[in-house]
Coordinates of C-alpha atoms in Angstrom, one line a residue:
Chain A
M1 CA 13.8 86.0 -15.3
A2 CA 12.6 82.7 -16.6
H3 CA 10.4 84.6 -19.0
D4 CA 13.5 86.2 -20.7
D5 CA 15.5 83.1 -21.1
P6 CA 13.2 80.1 -20.7
I7 CA 15.5 77.4 -22.1
A8 CA 18.3 78.0 -19.6
T9 CA 16.2 77.7 -16.5
Q10 CA 13.4 75.5 -17.7
R11 CA 12.1 72.2 -16.4
V12 CA 13.6 69.5 -18.5
D13 CA 10.3 68.0 -19.4
L14 CA 9.1 71.4 -20.8
V15 CA 12.2 71.7 -23.0
L16 CA 11.7 68.1 -24.2
M17 CA 8.1 68.8 -25.0
A18 CA 8.9 72.0 -26.8
E19 CA 11.4 70.1 -29.0
M20 CA 8.6 67.7 -30.0
V21 CA 6.5 70.6 -31.5
E22 CA 7.0 71.6 -35.1
R23 CA 7.7 75.2 -35.9
G24 CA 4.7 77.4 -36.5
A25 CA 2.2 74.8 -35.2
R26 CA -1.1 75.6 -33.4
V27 CA -0.8 74.4 -29.8
L28 CA -3.2 74.2 -26.9
D29 CA -1.6 73.9 -23.5
V30 CA -4.0 72.4 -21.0
G31 CA -3.0 73.4 -17.5
C32 CA -0.6 76.0 -18.7
G33 CA 0.3 77.5 -15.3
D34 CA 2.0 80.9 -15.6
G35 CA 2.5 80.4 -19.4
T36 CA 6.1 79.3 -19.2
L37 CA 5.8 76.6 -21.8
L38 CA 3.6 78.7 -24.1
S39 CA 6.1 81.6 -24.0
L40 CA 8.9 79.1 -24.7
L41 CA 7.0 77.7 -27.7
A42 CA 6.1 81.2 -29.0
E43 CA 9.7 82.4 -28.7
R44 CA 11.6 79.3 -29.8
R45 CA 9.2 77.5 -32.1
G46 CA 7.0 80.4 -33.4
V47 CA 3.8 78.6 -32.4
D48 CA 0.3 80.0 -32.2
G49 CA -0.4 79.0 -28.7
R50 CA -3.6 78.9 -26.5
G51 CA -3.9 77.8 -22.9
I52 CA -6.3 76.6 -20.3
E53 CA -5.5 77.2 -16.6
L54 CA -7.4 76.6 -13.4
S55 CA -5.8 79.3 -11.2
R56 CA -6.7 83.0 -11.5
E57 CA -3.1 84.0 -10.7
G58 CA -1.8 81.8 -13.6
V59 CA -4.3 83.2 -16.1
N60 CA -3.5 86.8 -15.1
Q61 CA 0.2 86.2 -15.5
C62 CA -0.5 84.6 -18.9
V63 CA -2.7 87.5 -20.1
A64 CA -0.2 90.0 -18.9
R65 CA 2.4 88.2 -21.0
G66 CA 0.2 88.5 -24.0
L67 CA -0.9 84.9 -24.2
S68 CA -4.4 83.7 -25.0
V69 CA -5.4 81.8 -21.9
V70 CA -8.8 81.0 -20.5
Q71 CA -9.6 80.2 -17.0
G72 CA -11.0 76.7 -17.1
D73 CA -10.7 73.0 -16.3
A74 CA -9.4 70.1 -18.3
D75 CA -12.3 68.0 -17.1
T76 CA -15.1 70.4 -18.1
D77 CA -13.9 72.8 -20.8
L78 CA -12.3 70.6 -23.5
F79 CA -15.7 69.6 -25.0
A80 CA -16.2 73.1 -26.5
Y81 CA -13.1 72.8 -28.8
P82 CA -13.8 71.4 -32.3
D83 CA -12.1 68.4 -33.8
D84 CA -8.6 69.0 -35.2
A85 CA -8.6 72.5 -33.9
F86 CA -4.9 72.3 -33.0
D87 CA -1.7 70.6 -34.3
Y88 CA -0.7 69.7 -30.7
V89 CA -2.6 69.5 -27.4
I90 CA -0.2 69.4 -24.4
L91 CA -1.0 68.2 -20.9
S92 CA 2.0 68.8 -18.7
Q93 CA 2.1 67.2 -15.3
T94 CA -1.6 67.5 -15.0
I95 CA -3.3 64.2 -16.1
Q96 CA -2.9 62.7 -12.6
A97 CA -4.9 65.6 -11.2
T98 CA -7.9 65.3 -13.6
R99 CA -11.1 63.6 -12.5
R100 CA -11.4 61.6 -15.7
P101 CA -8.0 61.1 -17.3
R102 CA -9.3 58.8 -20.0
V103 CA -11.9 61.3 -21.1
V104 CA -9.4 64.1 -21.0
L105 CA -7.0 62.1 -23.2
E106 CA -9.8 61.2 -25.6
H107 CA -10.6 64.9 -26.0
M108 CA -6.9 65.8 -26.5
L109 CA -6.6 63.2 -29.3
R110 CA -9.8 64.6 -30.8
I111 CA -8.9 68.3 -30.6
G112 CA -5.3 67.9 -31.6
R113 CA -3.7 66.0 -34.5
R114 CA -1.1 65.0 -31.8
A115 CA -1.1 65.0 -28.0
I116 CA 1.9 65.5 -25.8
V117 CA 1.5 64.2 -22.2
S118 CA 4.0 64.4 -19.4
F119 CA 3.3 62.9 -16.0
P120 CA 5.1 61.6 -12.8
N121 CA 5.7 57.9 -12.9
F122 CA 4.1 56.2 -9.9
G123 CA 6.1 53.0 -10.8
H124 CA 9.5 54.7 -10.1
W125 CA 11.6 52.5 -7.7
R126 CA 11.6 55.1 -5.0
V127 CA 7.8 55.3 -5.0
R128 CA 7.6 51.5 -4.9
A129 CA 10.2 51.3 -2.1
D130 CA 8.5 53.9 0.0
L131 CA 5.2 52.0 -0.2
A132 CA 6.8 48.6 0.2
L133 CA 9.0 49.5 3.1
S134 CA 7.1 52.1 5.1
G135 CA 3.7 50.9 4.2
R136 CA 2.6 54.6 3.6
M137 CA 1.8 56.6 0.6
P138 CA 5.0 58.0 -0.9
V139 CA 6.1 61.6 -0.3
T140 CA 9.0 62.5 -2.5
D141 CA 10.7 65.7 -3.8
N142 CA 8.7 65.2 -7.0
L143 CA 5.4 64.4 -5.2
P144 CA 5.7 66.4 -2.0
E145 CA 2.0 66.4 -0.8
S146 CA 0.5 63.9 1.7
W147 CA -2.3 61.8 0.4
Y148 CA -5.0 64.0 2.0
D149 CA -3.5 67.2 0.5
T150 CA -2.5 66.1 -2.9
P151 CA -4.4 67.3 -6.0
N152 CA -3.1 64.2 -7.7
I153 CA -6.1 61.8 -7.6
H154 CA -5.3 59.5 -10.5
F155 CA -1.7 58.4 -10.3
C156 CA -0.4 56.0 -12.9
T157 CA 2.7 54.2 -13.9
I158 CA 4.3 54.4 -17.3
R159 CA 3.0 50.9 -18.1
D160 CA -0.5 52.0 -17.0
F161 CA -0.3 54.9 -19.3
V162 CA 0.9 52.7 -22.2
A163 CA -2.1 50.4 -21.5
L164 CA -4.5 53.4 -21.6
C165 CA -3.0 54.5 -24.9
N166 CA -3.5 51.0 -26.3
E167 CA -7.1 51.0 -25.1
L168 CA -7.7 54.4 -26.9
N169 CA -5.9 53.1 -30.0
A170 CA -3.5 56.0 -29.7
R171 CA -0.1 55.5 -31.4
T172 CA 3.0 56.5 -29.6
E173 CA 5.3 58.4 -31.9
R174 CA 7.9 59.2 -29.3
A175 CA 8.3 58.4 -25.6
L176 CA 10.8 59.6 -23.1
A177 CA 11.4 58.7 -19.5
L178 CA 13.5 61.0 -17.3
N179 CA 15.5 59.7 -14.3
S180 CA 15.6 61.5 -11.0
S181 CA 18.4 63.8 -12.2
G182 CA 16.2 64.8 -15.2
Q183 CA 18.3 62.8 -17.7
P184 CA 16.5 60.7 -20.3
V185 CA 16.6 57.0 -19.7
R186 CA 18.3 55.3 -22.7
F187 CA 15.6 54.7 -25.2
N188 CA 16.7 51.2 -26.2
M189 CA 16.0 50.0 -22.7
P190 CA 13.0 47.7 -22.2
W191 CA 9.7 49.1 -20.7
W192 CA 10.3 47.6 -17.3
V193 CA 13.5 49.7 -17.0
W194 CA 11.6 52.9 -17.9
N195 CA 8.9 52.0 -15.5
L196 CA 11.4 51.5 -12.7
F197 CA 13.9 54.2 -13.3
G198 CA 11.8 56.9 -15.0
E199 CA 10.7 59.5 -12.5
Q200 CA 8.6 61.2 -15.1
A201 CA 7.6 60.4 -18.7
V202 CA 6.8 62.4 -21.8
F203 CA 4.7 60.8 -24.6
L204 CA 4.0 62.1 -28.1
L205 CA 0.8 60.5 -29.3
R206 CA -1.4 60.5 -32.3
R207 CA -4.7 58.9 -33.2
G208 CA -4.2 55.3 -34.3
Chain B
M1 CA -42.2 111.7 0.2
L2 CA -39.9 109.8 -2.0
V3 CA -39.3 112.2 -4.8
S4 CA -40.9 115.5 -5.6
A5 CA -42.7 115.4 -9.0
D6 CA -41.6 118.9 -10.0
I7 CA -38.0 117.9 -10.2
A8 CA -36.0 119.5 -13.0
P9 CA -36.2 117.4 -16.2
V10 CA -33.1 116.2 -18.0
P11 CA -31.9 119.6 -19.3
A12 CA -33.3 119.7 -22.9
S13 CA -29.9 121.1 -23.9
Q14 CA -28.3 117.7 -23.2
V15 CA -31.0 115.9 -25.2
D16 CA -30.6 117.9 -28.4
E17 CA -27.5 120.1 -27.8
P18 CA -25.2 118.1 -25.5
D19 CA -22.0 119.3 -24.0
S20 CA -19.9 117.0 -26.1
L21 CA -19.2 116.3 -29.8
V22 CA -22.2 115.4 -32.0
A23 CA -22.3 113.8 -35.4
R24 CA -25.5 114.7 -37.2
F25 CA -26.9 112.6 -40.1
G26 CA -29.5 114.0 -42.5
A27 CA -32.2 112.3 -44.5
D28 CA -29.6 111.1 -46.9
R29 CA -28.0 108.9 -44.2
P30 CA -30.8 107.3 -42.2
L31 CA -30.2 104.8 -39.5
V32 CA -31.9 101.5 -40.6
L33 CA -33.2 99.7 -37.5
D34 CA -33.8 96.0 -36.8
S35 CA -37.5 96.7 -36.4
G36 CA -37.7 97.8 -40.0
A37 CA -38.1 101.4 -39.1
T38 CA -35.6 104.0 -40.4
L39 CA -34.5 107.0 -38.4
A40 CA -33.6 110.3 -40.2
P41 CA -32.5 112.8 -39.4
W42 CA -30.7 111.5 -36.4
Q43 CA -27.6 112.4 -34.3
I44 CA -25.0 110.6 -32.1
A45 CA -23.2 112.4 -29.3
Y46 CA -19.7 111.3 -28.4
Q47 CA -16.5 112.2 -26.5
S48 CA -13.0 111.6 -27.6
Y49 CA -9.7 111.5 -25.8
G50 CA -6.1 111.3 -27.0
T51 CA -4.9 111.6 -30.6
L52 CA -5.8 109.5 -33.6
N53 CA -2.4 108.4 -35.2
A54 CA -1.5 109.0 -38.8
D55 CA -2.7 105.6 -40.1
R56 CA -5.8 105.8 -37.9
S57 CA -5.1 102.4 -36.2
N58 CA -5.1 103.3 -32.5
A59 CA -8.8 104.0 -31.9
I60 CA -10.5 102.3 -28.9
L61 CA -14.3 102.5 -28.7
I62 CA -15.8 102.2 -25.3
C63 CA -19.4 101.1 -25.1
H64 CA -21.4 102.3 -22.1
A65 CA -23.9 100.4 -20.0
L66 CA -27.7 100.9 -19.6
T67 CA -27.7 104.3 -17.9
G68 CA -24.2 105.4 -18.9
D69 CA -23.2 108.1 -21.3
Q70 CA -20.4 109.3 -23.5
H71 CA -18.7 111.2 -20.6
V72 CA -16.5 108.2 -19.8
A73 CA -13.5 110.3 -18.7
S74 CA -15.0 113.8 -18.4
R75 CA -17.2 115.6 -15.9
N76 CA -20.8 114.8 -16.4
P77 CA -22.6 118.0 -17.4
I78 CA -25.7 117.3 -15.4
T79 CA -24.3 115.8 -12.2
G80 CA -21.0 117.5 -12.2
K81 CA -19.4 114.2 -11.2
P82 CA -16.3 112.7 -12.8
G83 CA -16.6 110.4 -15.8
W84 CA -17.9 106.9 -15.1
W85 CA -14.6 105.2 -16.0
E86 CA -12.0 107.8 -15.0
N87 CA -10.2 105.1 -13.0
I88 CA -9.6 103.2 -16.3
V89 CA -9.5 105.8 -19.1
G90 CA -6.7 108.4 -18.9
P91 CA -3.0 109.1 -19.3
G92 CA -1.1 106.1 -18.1
L93 CA -4.2 104.2 -17.1
P94 CA -5.1 100.8 -18.6
I95 CA -6.9 102.5 -21.5
D96 CA -4.0 104.9 -22.0
T97 CA -5.1 108.1 -23.6
D98 CA -1.4 108.9 -24.2
R99 CA -1.3 105.9 -26.6
F100 CA -4.8 105.4 -27.8
F101 CA -7.5 107.5 -29.4
V102 CA -10.5 106.8 -27.2
L103 CA -14.1 107.2 -28.3
C104 CA -17.3 106.8 -26.4
S105 CA -20.7 107.6 -27.8
N106 CA -24.1 107.8 -26.3
V107 CA -26.3 104.9 -27.4
I108 CA -29.3 105.3 -29.7
G109 CA -32.4 105.6 -27.6
S110 CA -30.6 107.3 -24.7
C111 CA -31.1 110.9 -23.6
M112 CA -27.6 112.5 -23.5
G113 CA -27.4 113.8 -27.0
T114 CA -28.0 110.8 -29.2
T115 CA -31.4 110.6 -30.7
G116 CA -33.9 108.9 -28.4
P117 CA -37.5 109.2 -27.2
A118 CA -36.8 112.5 -25.5
S119 CA -35.5 114.0 -28.7
L120 CA -37.6 116.3 -30.8
N121 CA -39.1 114.5 -33.8
A122 CA -38.4 116.8 -36.7
A123 CA -41.5 115.7 -38.5
T124 CA -43.9 116.7 -35.7
G125 CA -41.9 119.3 -33.7
E126 CA -42.8 117.3 -30.6
P127 CA -40.7 114.9 -28.5
W128 CA -40.8 111.4 -29.9
G129 CA -42.1 109.7 -26.8
L130 CA -43.4 106.3 -27.5
S131 CA -43.6 107.0 -31.2
F132 CA -39.8 106.4 -31.2
P133 CA -39.1 103.1 -32.8
L134 CA -37.9 100.2 -30.7
V135 CA -34.1 99.8 -30.9
T136 CA -31.8 96.8 -30.4
I137 CA -28.2 96.3 -29.3
R138 CA -27.4 95.8 -33.0
D139 CA -28.9 99.2 -33.8
M140 CA -26.7 100.8 -31.2
V141 CA -23.7 99.2 -32.8
R142 CA -24.9 100.1 -36.3
A143 CA -25.1 103.8 -35.2
Q144 CA -21.6 103.6 -33.8
A145 CA -20.3 102.1 -37.1
M146 CA -21.8 105.1 -38.9
L147 CA -20.1 107.4 -36.5
L148 CA -16.7 105.7 -37.3
D149 CA -17.4 106.0 -41.0
H150 CA -18.1 109.7 -40.4
L151 CA -14.8 110.0 -38.5
G152 CA -12.9 108.0 -41.2
I153 CA -11.9 105.1 -38.9
A154 CA -12.0 101.9 -40.9
Q155 CA -10.8 99.6 -38.1
L156 CA -10.9 99.9 -34.3
F157 CA -7.9 98.8 -32.4
A158 CA -10.2 97.7 -29.6
V159 CA -13.8 97.7 -28.5
V160 CA -14.3 97.6 -24.7
G161 CA -17.4 97.6 -22.6
G162 CA -19.1 96.2 -19.5
S163 CA -22.7 94.9 -19.0
M164 CA -24.8 96.3 -21.9
G165 CA -21.5 97.7 -23.1
G166 CA -20.2 94.2 -23.3
M167 CA -23.2 93.1 -25.3
Q168 CA -22.3 95.9 -27.8
V169 CA -18.7 94.6 -27.9
L170 CA -20.0 91.1 -28.8
Q171 CA -22.3 92.5 -31.4
W172 CA -19.4 94.6 -32.9
A173 CA -17.4 91.4 -33.3
A174 CA -20.4 89.5 -34.8
S175 CA -21.5 92.4 -37.1
Y176 CA -18.1 93.8 -38.1
P177 CA -15.4 91.3 -37.4
D178 CA -12.9 92.9 -39.8
R179 CA -13.3 96.3 -38.1
V180 CA -12.3 95.0 -34.6
F181 CA -8.7 94.0 -33.9
A182 CA -9.3 93.3 -30.2
A183 CA -12.4 93.0 -28.1
M184 CA -13.0 93.0 -24.4
P185 CA -16.5 92.1 -23.2
I186 CA -16.8 92.5 -19.5
A187 CA -19.4 91.3 -17.0
T188 CA -21.8 90.5 -19.7
G189 CA -23.4 87.6 -21.5
P190 CA -24.5 86.4 -25.0
I191 CA -28.2 86.7 -24.0
H192 CA -30.3 88.6 -21.5
S193 CA -31.5 86.0 -19.1
A194 CA -35.1 85.4 -18.0
Q195 CA -34.2 86.7 -14.5
N196 CA -32.8 89.9 -16.0
I197 CA -35.8 90.4 -18.3
A198 CA -37.9 90.0 -15.2
F199 CA -36.1 92.7 -13.3
H200 CA -36.3 95.0 -16.3
E201 CA -40.1 94.4 -16.5
V202 CA -40.5 95.4 -12.8
G203 CA -38.7 98.6 -13.6
R204 CA -40.7 99.4 -16.6
Q205 CA -44.0 98.7 -14.8
A206 CA -42.9 101.0 -12.0
I207 CA -42.4 103.8 -14.6
M208 CA -45.7 103.1 -16.4
A209 CA -47.6 102.9 -13.1
D210 CA -46.6 106.5 -12.3
P211 CA -49.6 108.7 -13.2
D212 CA -47.1 111.3 -14.4
W213 CA -45.9 108.9 -17.1
R214 CA -49.1 109.9 -19.0
G215 CA -48.9 107.1 -21.5
G216 CA -45.4 108.2 -22.4
H217 CA -46.4 111.8 -23.2
Y218 CA -45.1 113.4 -20.0
L219 CA -42.8 115.8 -21.8
Q220 CA -45.6 117.4 -23.7
A221 CA -47.5 117.7 -20.4
G222 CA -44.6 119.3 -18.6
V223 CA -44.4 116.6 -15.9
R224 CA -42.1 113.6 -15.3
P225 CA -42.7 110.1 -13.8
A226 CA -40.0 110.7 -11.3
K227 CA -41.4 108.4 -8.6
G228 CA -41.8 105.5 -11.0
L229 CA -38.3 106.0 -12.5
A230 CA -36.8 106.3 -9.0
V231 CA -38.4 103.0 -8.0
A232 CA -37.1 101.4 -11.2
R233 CA -33.6 102.5 -10.4
M234 CA -33.8 101.4 -6.8
G235 CA -34.8 97.9 -7.8
A236 CA -32.2 97.7 -10.5
H237 CA -29.5 99.1 -8.2
I238 CA -29.9 96.1 -5.9
T239 CA -29.1 93.8 -8.8
Y240 CA -25.8 95.7 -9.4
L241 CA -24.6 94.9 -5.9
S242 CA -24.2 91.7 -3.9
E243 CA -25.4 90.6 -0.5
A244 CA -21.9 90.8 0.8
A245 CA -21.4 94.3 -0.5
L246 CA -24.7 95.5 1.0
H247 CA -23.8 93.8 4.3
R248 CA -20.4 95.4 4.3
K249 CA -21.6 98.9 3.4
F250 CA -24.8 99.0 5.5
G251 CA -25.5 95.9 7.5
R252 CA -28.6 96.6 9.6
R253 CA -27.3 100.0 10.7
L254 CA -29.8 102.8 11.3
Q255 CA -29.8 106.1 9.5
D256 CA -29.1 109.1 11.8
R257 CA -31.1 107.5 14.7
D258 CA -30.6 105.2 17.6
A259 CA -33.8 103.2 17.4
P260 CA -36.4 102.3 14.8
T261 CA -39.1 104.9 14.6
F262 CA -42.1 102.5 14.2
S263 CA -42.9 104.2 10.9
F264 CA -42.1 103.7 7.2
D265 CA -39.5 106.4 7.3
A266 CA -36.0 105.3 6.0
D267 CA -34.9 103.9 9.3
F268 CA -32.2 101.7 7.8
Q269 CA -29.1 103.1 6.0
V270 CA -29.7 100.8 3.1
E271 CA -33.2 102.3 2.6
S272 CA -31.8 105.8 2.7
Y273 CA -29.0 104.9 0.3
L274 CA -31.5 103.4 -2.2
R275 CA -33.8 106.4 -2.0
Y276 CA -30.8 108.6 -2.7
Q277 CA -29.8 106.5 -5.7
G278 CA -33.4 106.7 -7.0
E279 CA -33.6 110.5 -6.5
S280 CA -30.3 111.3 -8.1
F281 CA -31.0 109.1 -11.1
V282 CA -34.1 110.9 -12.1
E283 CA -32.2 114.1 -12.3
R284 CA -30.1 112.8 -15.1
F285 CA -32.2 110.2 -17.0
D286 CA -35.3 110.1 -19.1
A287 CA -38.0 107.6 -18.2
N288 CA -38.8 106.6 -21.7
S289 CA -35.2 106.1 -22.5
Y290 CA -35.1 103.7 -19.6
L291 CA -38.0 101.8 -21.2
Y292 CA -36.3 101.6 -24.6
I293 CA -32.8 100.7 -23.5
T294 CA -34.0 98.0 -21.1
R295 CA -36.0 96.6 -23.9
A296 CA -33.0 96.6 -26.2
M297 CA -31.1 94.5 -23.6
D298 CA -34.0 92.1 -23.2
Y299 CA -34.1 91.4 -27.0
F300 CA -30.4 90.6 -27.0
D301 CA -29.7 87.0 -28.0
L302 CA -26.7 86.7 -30.2
A303 CA -27.1 82.9 -30.8
A304 CA -30.6 83.3 -32.0
D305 CA -29.3 85.7 -34.6
H306 CA -27.0 83.0 -35.9
G307 CA -29.1 79.9 -36.2
G308 CA -29.2 79.2 -32.5
V309 CA -25.4 78.4 -32.3
L310 CA -23.4 81.1 -30.6
A311 CA -20.2 79.9 -32.2
N312 CA -21.6 80.8 -35.6
A313 CA -21.5 84.4 -34.6
F314 CA -17.7 84.2 -34.5
R315 CA -16.8 81.8 -37.3
G316 CA -13.5 82.7 -38.9
I317 CA -13.0 85.7 -36.8
K318 CA -9.5 87.1 -36.4
T319 CA -10.3 89.4 -33.5
R320 CA -8.5 88.6 -30.2
F321 CA -10.8 88.5 -27.2
C322 CA -10.4 89.0 -23.5
V323 CA -13.5 88.1 -21.5
A324 CA -13.7 89.0 -17.8
S325 CA -16.4 88.3 -15.2
F326 CA -16.6 89.0 -11.5
S327 CA -17.2 86.2 -8.9
S328 CA -20.1 87.9 -7.0
D329 CA -21.9 89.3 -10.1
W330 CA -25.3 87.6 -10.1
L331 CA -26.8 89.8 -12.8
F332 CA -24.3 88.5 -15.4
P333 CA -22.7 85.6 -13.5
T334 CA -19.6 83.9 -14.7
P335 CA -21.3 81.0 -16.6
N336 CA -22.6 83.7 -19.0
S337 CA -18.9 84.6 -19.7
R338 CA -18.0 81.0 -20.0
A339 CA -20.7 80.5 -22.6
I340 CA -19.0 83.3 -24.6
V341 CA -15.6 81.6 -24.1
H342 CA -16.8 78.2 -25.1
A343 CA -18.3 79.6 -28.3
L344 CA -15.1 81.4 -29.1
N345 CA -13.2 78.2 -28.5
A346 CA -15.5 76.3 -30.8
A347 CA -14.9 79.0 -33.4
A348 CA -11.1 78.6 -32.9
A349 CA -10.9 82.3 -32.0
S350 CA -8.1 83.8 -29.9
V351 CA -9.6 84.3 -26.4
S352 CA -8.4 84.9 -22.9
F353 CA -10.8 84.7 -19.9
V354 CA -10.5 85.4 -16.3
E355 CA -13.0 85.5 -13.4
I356 CA -12.0 88.3 -11.1
E357 CA -12.5 87.6 -7.4
S358 CA -14.7 90.5 -5.9
D359 CA -17.6 90.8 -3.5
K360 CA -18.8 94.0 -5.1
G361 CA -21.3 92.4 -7.5
H362 CA -22.0 93.5 -11.0
D363 CA -20.8 97.1 -10.3
A364 CA -17.3 95.7 -9.7
F365 CA -16.5 96.5 -13.4
L366 CA -16.8 100.2 -12.6
L367 CA -14.8 100.1 -9.3
D368 CA -11.2 99.9 -8.3
E369 CA -10.3 96.3 -8.9
P370 CA -6.5 96.0 -9.3
V371 CA -6.5 92.5 -10.7
F372 CA -9.1 93.6 -13.3
F373 CA -7.0 96.6 -14.2
A374 CA -3.9 94.4 -14.6
T375 CA -5.8 92.0 -16.8
M376 CA -7.0 94.8 -19.1
R377 CA -3.6 96.5 -19.2
G378 CA -1.9 93.2 -20.0
F379 CA -4.4 92.3 -22.8
L380 CA -4.4 95.8 -24.4
D381 CA -0.6 96.1 -24.2
S382 CA 0.0 92.7 -25.9
A383 CA -2.7 93.4 -28.5
A384 CA -1.1 96.8 -29.2
R385 CA 2.3 95.0 -29.7
A386 CA 0.6 92.6 -32.1
R387 CA -1.0 95.6 -33.9
G388 CA 2.4 97.4 -34.1
L389 CA 1.2 100.3 -31.9

């Protein structure tokens, strides 16, 4: 069961995010799903974790695991949290599905001393090639839904995200891009390489 | 005729000498009420299930709703029906009596053995009637806290309750945060809404409009406002259901007939059902208690007690919460629960929240809802692990 041995079977981005979190920290996972990352963080990093999740099934799985998770929405429920309530606020593969990504990110940087964001990179060469060659919205293994079915309404590229961080005056403490086999792209590569070969990205941010 | 007026009153034995445990407090231990009045002597009736462990850390207090009682998992002495939460409280059930010591007490102002308007006023030798002081949700909780002191239980493992019981859970957390390890307010809200106050007022006016209410002195006169109380219950009962549930249960089906009778007889099954609900209710409940307890709910506004900011009720609280609502509940709709959750978030409290999908309305919290049961079990199990139980 993934619950019993999370590291071994985990999504690479979750493991990388978990490694960015200091031991014993207070963490809010926005869009926490079935609580896999929160469980991982509790077991491996000893964190005091909380979660927000849209789906009832996810919330129930989390509560049954003993996690503190509320049914809610990143777009509407972050306002209630006070400033600096958490050491880290995590948004894993969710920012592209929010209605107002900029506002969500602002709240994350307000609520948490640090924010960790992972997202699919719409600038990946396969996405670009799909759009350029077929003239249709890309459908890939990583982004399997057609445009009319997808919950992802605000796709961005790594460079777009960096631009948003600059606009919000957020400082990037660490950034990782993962290629299609889940391996980190070498960090000494320039941004355009990341933006082309990174299938997903993970950013550790703090207020500037 | 809707209800015969000479129906048997709530057996006096349940009012003063109930078929359950009772803690009696003398003049030396008065109950000090929010209204400024003090009540002494007074008593609180309760039931217990399971065994209190050696370090007295496994007690769960269940708070009952408006017309509930302490018989949460035992046969009701008046109706002979099973306890009102026997699907939740018992061996191996979500509130597991093999693991936990479960307490449920009758609220102050009620009529099942805890002091209320039907009780005898020791000073006069007459039933209190309307001379009984107004009580609040906080008074109910204060009475429960005195019961726990009496039983030597310093901290509850959990407080659980739905509807008005959920208000008590919230009040417990606000009044005695250090005495509550885990709290589960269900199908409830931080205030009683204008709409809910309005429904209560209709019920109260129905009771007071019954000539047999006699200005509240019906017990002395040997009568009861059974018609008024039945109508109050009928109206309230509608608010506990949902349109979908009424449609599913009754639709427009006729009661034991093939065609309408062109009369005001109960042609429709839903009418017959409501009349039955009204009639059976008056057998087990005191009309003045209904006035007092509905009023206590109306007065509930936890934010107002804390400078108008609900989060202030929970500042610094260590209690872990699990809030649950039901999607078709229009008496305490989900936004009420969200308001609680947002306040707990603002207070940086530990909180879980889930809205359970159900078409059964407010009553869903009393019915078989497997997802709800799983949520409660998961929450209590994990809290028990954290408490070392």
